[in-house]
Amino acid sequence: MVAKEMAMAAPLQAGTAIRGVLRAMKAVVSAARLRPERRVLVTDVANFPTDGYLASSVARLLGLDLQLVDPADADALAAVMTPDLAVLSLSHVDYRTGVLHDLAGITEAVHAVGGLVVWDLAHSVGAVPIDLLSANADFAVGCTYKYLNGGPGAPAFGFIHPRWHDHVDPPLPGWLGHAEPFAMEPGYRPAPGAARLRIGSPPVLSMVALDAALDVWDDVDLADVRATSLDLTDRFVALVEAHCAPFGVEVVVPREHARRGSQVCLRFPAAYELV
C-alpha cells in the first residue's frame, strides 16, 4: 500500500480532528451512489464512534437501511451478504480488540452478491502488508499520523480502485477536485481518478512533514516490519499474562498472527480509575 497504491490515493485535506468525518462521508456516499438500486448499508457494530455516526448520517441522507454486524462473527457476516447490500464499510483492524479482518476474503464475499466495500485502514496502513489491488478492494480510507508517522494534523487519504475512476461522483465536489481548478468554471468537472476526492487547498506544512515521513519507507520492507511487530507483540502479551493477569488484566487481542493487527489491547475492570 505505502509505495505502489499511495500513488493512486488522494490526500483528503483534513487534519486529525475532522479526517474521520470527511473520509467516511466521501467514500461511503461515493460507493453507495454506484449502487443506487440497492438499499442496505452495513457497518461494524463496534466501529470507532465517528465512523458509526457517519454511517448513520449517510443512511439518513440517502434513505438507506443501516445494519450493524460483528465482522468477527462469520455467521452474522454471511447473513448480511444479500442482493440488497449496497455497501459494506469496515475497519481492517478493530481499534478496540486488534482483530485483523480478512480484507481479501470479505471483499470477495461482498462482490459475490454485487455490493461494494469501503475499508478503513487507520489501524493497519504502515504496520500490516496491504494489497488493495490484488484484493480487488473498491474504496479505502485512512490516516497518516499513526504508523506512517505523519505527525499531528497529518492528512487523511482515500483510495479508489481504477475500475471506478471514471464513475465516482463525490458528495463534496471541491475546487481542487476539479479537472482544471484554475479555470474557475462555475460547473464542476471531476478530476481524473482519486484526485476528484480533493476539496480545497492542501495543508502545506502537514504535507511536507508527511512527505519526509514517507521517505523512510523507501528502504523498508513492510514484511520485515510485520515480522518485528508480531515478535514484539508476542513478547508483550506473554509479559502481561505473566505479570499482570493476577491483578485482573486481560489480553483481548487474538494470539493467532493472521488475525492480529499491530497492537496489544487489554481489558481491566478498573481501567478508568487506574488512568
Short mmCIF file of C-alpha atoms in Angstrom, two decimals:
data_model
loop_
_atom_site.label_atom_id
_atom_site.label_comp_id
_atom_site.label_asym_id
_atom_site.label_seq_id
_atom_site.Cartn_x
_atom_site.Cartn_y
_atom_site.Cartn_z
CA MET A 1 0.00 0.00 0.00
CA VAL A 2 2.64 2.52 1.07
CA ALA A 3 4.69 2.54 -2.08
CA LYS A 4 2.51 1.49 -5.00
CA GLU A 5 -1.00 2.45 -4.01
CA MET A 6 -0.38 5.78 -2.29
CA ALA A 7 0.25 6.98 -5.85
CA MET A 8 -3.40 6.21 -6.63
CA ALA A 9 -4.70 7.75 -3.42
CA ALA A 10 -5.62 11.37 -2.95
CA PRO A 11 -4.85 13.27 0.26
CA LEU A 12 -8.09 14.48 1.78
CA GLN A 13 -7.49 17.98 3.09
CA ALA A 14 -8.27 17.30 6.71
CA GLY A 15 -6.33 17.38 9.95
CA THR A 16 -6.68 14.82 12.66
CA ALA A 17 -9.81 16.39 14.13
CA ILE A 18 -12.05 16.05 11.06
CA ARG A 19 -10.33 13.36 8.99
CA GLY A 20 -12.88 10.74 10.03
CA VAL A 21 -15.82 12.90 9.00
CA LEU A 22 -14.55 13.67 5.52
CA ARG A 23 -13.05 10.31 4.65
CA ALA A 24 -16.11 8.33 5.72
CA MET A 25 -18.58 10.69 4.09
CA LYS A 26 -16.76 10.81 0.75
CA ALA A 27 -16.01 7.11 0.44
CA VAL A 28 -19.29 5.67 1.70
CA VAL A 29 -21.52 8.08 -0.23
CA SER A 30 -19.45 7.63 -3.39
CA ALA A 31 -19.74 3.85 -3.08
CA ALA A 32 -23.49 3.96 -2.41
CA ARG A 33 -24.03 6.18 -5.46
CA LEU A 34 -22.53 3.42 -7.57
CA ARG A 35 -25.27 1.06 -6.35
CA PRO A 36 -28.38 3.30 -6.45
CA GLU A 37 -30.79 0.39 -6.82
CA ARG A 38 -29.70 -1.16 -3.50
CA ARG A 39 -30.94 -0.06 -0.08
CA VAL A 40 -28.68 -1.60 2.60
CA LEU A 41 -25.59 -0.08 4.20
CA VAL A 42 -23.71 -2.31 6.65
CA THR A 43 -21.01 -1.29 9.10
CA ASP A 44 -19.22 -2.68 12.15
CA VAL A 45 -21.34 -2.81 15.30
CA ALA A 46 -18.29 -1.84 17.40
CA ASN A 47 -16.77 0.66 14.98
CA PHE A 48 -14.97 3.80 16.10
CA PRO A 49 -17.73 6.23 17.14
CA THR A 50 -17.10 8.75 14.34
CA ASP A 51 -17.41 6.03 11.70
CA GLY A 52 -20.65 4.84 13.25
CA TYR A 53 -22.08 8.35 13.41
CA LEU A 54 -21.21 8.98 9.77
CA ALA A 55 -22.68 5.66 8.61
CA SER A 56 -25.93 6.62 10.33
CA SER A 57 -25.86 10.06 8.72
CA VAL A 58 -25.19 8.62 5.26
CA ALA A 59 -28.09 6.20 5.71
CA ARG A 60 -30.43 9.08 6.54
CA LEU A 61 -29.06 11.22 3.72
CA LEU A 62 -29.53 8.54 1.05
CA GLY A 63 -32.53 6.75 2.50
CA LEU A 64 -30.62 3.54 3.19
CA ASP A 65 -31.30 0.84 5.74
CA LEU A 66 -28.34 0.83 8.15
CA GLN A 67 -27.46 -2.60 9.54
CA LEU A 68 -24.77 -3.38 12.10
CA VAL A 69 -22.66 -6.53 12.07
CA ASP A 70 -19.83 -8.10 14.04
CA PRO A 71 -17.33 -8.94 11.28
CA ALA A 72 -15.59 -11.40 13.58
CA ASP A 73 -18.81 -13.48 13.61
CA ALA A 74 -18.71 -15.49 10.38
CA ASP A 75 -22.41 -16.39 10.52
CA ALA A 76 -23.50 -12.80 11.17
CA LEU A 77 -21.28 -11.56 8.35
CA ALA A 78 -22.68 -14.16 5.94
CA ALA A 79 -26.21 -13.09 6.85
CA VAL A 80 -25.70 -9.53 5.52
CA MET A 81 -24.44 -10.76 2.14
CA THR A 82 -27.75 -10.25 0.36
CA PRO A 83 -28.74 -8.96 -3.11
CA ASP A 84 -29.84 -5.69 -1.47
CA LEU A 85 -26.40 -4.93 0.01
CA ALA A 86 -25.10 -1.66 -1.43
CA VAL A 87 -22.03 -1.00 0.73
CA LEU A 88 -20.16 -2.77 3.50
CA SER A 89 -17.95 -0.35 5.45
CA LEU A 90 -15.43 -1.97 7.81
CA SER A 91 -12.20 -1.24 9.63
CA HIS A 92 -9.35 -3.51 8.55
CA VAL A 93 -8.18 -3.74 12.18
CA ASP A 94 -10.60 -3.32 15.08
CA TYR A 95 -9.35 -0.39 17.16
CA ARG A 96 -10.54 -1.90 20.46
CA THR A 97 -9.60 -5.55 20.05
CA GLY A 98 -6.78 -5.53 17.49
CA VAL A 99 -8.60 -8.14 15.38
CA LEU A 100 -7.32 -8.16 11.78
CA HIS A 101 -10.14 -8.86 9.36
CA ASP A 102 -9.77 -10.80 6.11
CA LEU A 103 -9.70 -7.92 3.62
CA ALA A 104 -9.48 -10.06 0.50
CA GLY A 105 -11.95 -12.72 1.64
CA ILE A 106 -14.62 -10.27 2.83
CA THR A 107 -14.23 -8.17 -0.31
CA GLU A 108 -14.74 -11.27 -2.45
CA ALA A 109 -17.87 -12.22 -0.49
CA VAL A 110 -19.38 -8.74 -0.93
CA HIS A 111 -18.61 -8.74 -4.64
CA ALA A 112 -20.28 -12.14 -4.98
CA VAL A 113 -23.62 -10.51 -4.12
CA GLY A 114 -22.90 -7.38 -6.19
CA GLY A 115 -22.08 -4.98 -3.34
CA LEU A 116 -19.12 -2.68 -2.78
CA VAL A 117 -16.68 -2.39 0.12
CA VAL A 118 -15.12 0.60 1.87
CA TRP A 119 -12.12 -0.30 4.05
CA ASP A 120 -10.82 1.89 6.87
CA LEU A 121 -7.06 1.35 7.11
CA ALA A 122 -6.40 3.71 10.03
CA HIS A 123 -5.03 0.94 12.25
CA SER A 124 -3.25 -1.11 9.61
CA VAL A 125 -1.58 1.10 6.99
CA GLY A 126 2.15 1.21 7.68
CA ALA A 127 2.00 -1.78 10.02
CA VAL A 128 0.36 -4.60 8.07
CA PRO A 129 1.06 -5.53 4.42
CA ILE A 130 -1.92 -4.38 2.33
CA ASP A 131 -2.51 -5.06 -1.36
CA LEU A 132 -5.73 -3.30 -2.27
CA LEU A 133 -5.40 -4.05 -5.98
CA SER A 134 -4.90 -7.79 -5.55
CA ALA A 135 -7.77 -7.86 -3.06
CA ASN A 136 -9.92 -6.01 -5.61
CA ALA A 137 -10.97 -3.51 -2.93
CA ASP A 138 -13.35 -0.80 -4.13
CA PHE A 139 -12.57 2.07 -1.76
CA ALA A 140 -10.20 2.59 1.16
CA VAL A 141 -9.58 5.44 3.53
CA GLY A 142 -7.10 6.03 6.30
CA CYS A 143 -4.94 8.37 8.29
CA THR A 144 -1.21 9.06 8.17
CA TYR A 145 -0.46 10.28 11.69
CA LYS A 146 -0.26 6.80 13.24
CA TYR A 147 2.01 4.12 11.79
CA LEU A 148 3.06 6.35 8.88
CA ASN A 149 4.40 8.89 11.40
CA GLY A 150 2.94 11.96 9.70
CA GLY A 151 2.59 13.80 12.99
CA PRO A 152 -0.28 15.86 14.48
CA GLY A 153 -2.72 17.13 11.86
CA ALA A 154 -1.36 14.83 9.15
CA PRO A 155 -3.67 14.47 6.11
CA ALA A 156 -6.06 11.60 5.66
CA PHE A 157 -6.13 9.70 2.35
CA GLY A 158 -8.62 7.98 0.10
CA PHE A 159 -8.20 5.17 -2.43
CA ILE A 160 -10.45 4.34 -5.37
CA HIS A 161 -9.95 1.19 -7.41
CA PRO A 162 -9.02 2.14 -11.00
CA ARG A 163 -12.17 0.48 -12.35
CA TRP A 164 -14.23 3.18 -10.61
CA HIS A 165 -12.06 6.16 -11.52
CA ASP A 166 -14.36 7.43 -14.26
CA HIS A 167 -17.58 6.70 -12.38
CA VAL A 168 -17.18 8.11 -8.87
CA ASP A 169 -19.49 11.03 -8.05
CA PRO A 170 -18.02 12.62 -4.89
CA PRO A 171 -20.51 14.09 -2.41
CA LEU A 172 -18.26 17.05 -1.65
CA PRO A 173 -17.12 18.42 -5.03
CA GLY A 174 -14.40 20.88 -4.11
CA TRP A 175 -12.44 23.42 -6.10
CA LEU A 176 -9.20 21.40 -6.03
CA GLY A 177 -11.05 18.25 -7.10
CA HIS A 178 -11.99 19.95 -10.37
CA ALA A 179 -10.37 18.78 -13.60
CA GLU A 180 -8.97 22.31 -14.11
CA PRO A 181 -9.06 24.17 -10.79
CA PHE A 182 -7.67 27.41 -12.18
CA ALA A 183 -10.19 27.52 -14.99
CA MET A 184 -12.57 28.82 -12.30
CA GLU A 185 -15.56 27.30 -14.07
CA PRO A 186 -19.00 27.61 -12.47
CA GLY A 187 -19.77 23.95 -13.23
CA TYR A 188 -17.98 21.01 -11.67
CA ARG A 189 -15.93 18.68 -13.87
CA PRO A 190 -14.27 16.00 -11.73
CA ALA A 191 -10.53 15.48 -11.89
CA PRO A 192 -9.40 12.06 -13.13
CA GLY A 193 -9.05 9.24 -10.66
CA ALA A 194 -8.78 9.66 -6.91
CA ALA A 195 -7.84 13.32 -7.36
CA ARG A 196 -11.56 14.12 -7.53
CA LEU A 197 -11.78 13.39 -3.81
CA ARG A 198 -9.83 16.56 -3.04
CA ILE A 199 -11.78 19.56 -1.77
CA GLY A 200 -9.65 22.63 -1.06
CA SER A 201 -6.08 23.77 -0.73
CA PRO A 202 -3.85 21.21 0.97
CA PRO A 203 -2.28 21.89 4.40
CA VAL A 204 1.21 22.53 3.07
CA LEU A 205 3.17 22.18 6.31
CA SER A 206 1.42 18.92 7.15
CA MET A 207 2.03 17.62 3.63
CA VAL A 208 5.74 18.44 3.89
CA ALA A 209 6.03 16.61 7.20
CA LEU A 210 4.22 13.59 5.76
CA ASP A 211 6.41 13.60 2.65
CA ALA A 212 9.51 13.38 4.85
CA ALA A 213 7.93 10.64 6.97
CA LEU A 214 7.13 8.56 3.88
CA ASP A 215 10.76 8.77 2.70
CA VAL A 216 11.61 6.31 5.48
CA TRP A 217 9.63 3.62 3.67
CA ASP A 218 11.82 3.75 0.56
CA ASP A 219 14.33 1.45 2.28
CA VAL A 220 11.95 -0.58 4.42
CA ASP A 221 10.35 -3.92 3.61
CA LEU A 222 6.90 -3.96 5.18
CA ALA A 223 7.17 -7.72 5.59
CA ASP A 224 10.09 -7.10 7.96
CA VAL A 225 8.06 -4.51 9.84
CA ARG A 226 5.24 -7.01 10.20
CA ALA A 227 7.56 -9.77 11.44
CA THR A 228 9.11 -7.47 14.04
CA SER A 229 5.68 -6.25 15.12
CA LEU A 230 4.42 -9.78 15.68
CA ASP A 231 7.54 -10.69 17.64
CA LEU A 232 7.23 -7.63 19.88
CA THR A 233 3.52 -8.08 20.49
CA ASP A 234 4.04 -11.79 21.24
CA ARG A 235 6.62 -10.82 23.87
CA PHE A 236 4.41 -8.13 25.35
CA VAL A 237 1.39 -10.41 25.54
CA ALA A 238 3.48 -13.03 27.34
CA LEU A 239 4.77 -10.46 29.84
CA VAL A 240 1.30 -9.08 30.54
CA GLU A 241 -0.08 -12.57 31.10
CA ALA A 242 2.81 -13.47 33.38
CA HIS A 243 2.87 -10.31 35.49
CA CYS A 244 -0.50 -8.56 35.16
CA ALA A 245 -3.08 -11.32 34.80
CA PRO A 246 -3.12 -11.97 38.58
CA PHE A 247 -4.37 -8.39 39.02
CA GLY A 248 -7.27 -8.86 36.61
CA VAL A 249 -5.68 -7.55 33.39
CA GLU A 250 -6.95 -9.48 30.35
CA VAL A 251 -5.33 -9.59 26.91
CA VAL A 252 -8.05 -9.33 24.25
CA VAL A 253 -6.06 -9.38 21.00
CA PRO A 254 -6.04 -12.69 19.12
CA ARG A 255 -2.99 -14.87 19.64
CA GLU A 256 -3.05 -16.06 16.01
CA HIS A 257 -0.80 -13.89 13.86
CA ALA A 258 -3.14 -13.99 10.88
CA ARG A 259 -5.93 -12.45 12.98
CA ARG A 260 -3.94 -9.78 14.82
CA GLY A 261 -3.03 -6.26 13.83
CA SER A 262 -0.03 -4.40 15.23
CA GLN A 263 -1.37 -3.57 18.67
CA VAL A 264 -2.00 -5.16 22.03
CA CYS A 265 -5.38 -4.43 23.60
CA LEU A 266 -6.00 -5.00 27.29
CA ARG A 267 -9.17 -5.12 29.38
CA PHE A 268 -9.15 -4.18 33.07
CA PRO A 269 -12.29 -3.62 35.19
CA ALA A 270 -10.77 -0.61 36.99
CA ALA A 271 -9.10 0.89 33.92
CA TYR A 272 -10.81 4.27 34.29
CA GLU A 273 -9.72 4.64 37.92
CA LEU A 274 -6.20 3.49 37.05
CA VAL A 275 -5.86 6.11 34.29
#
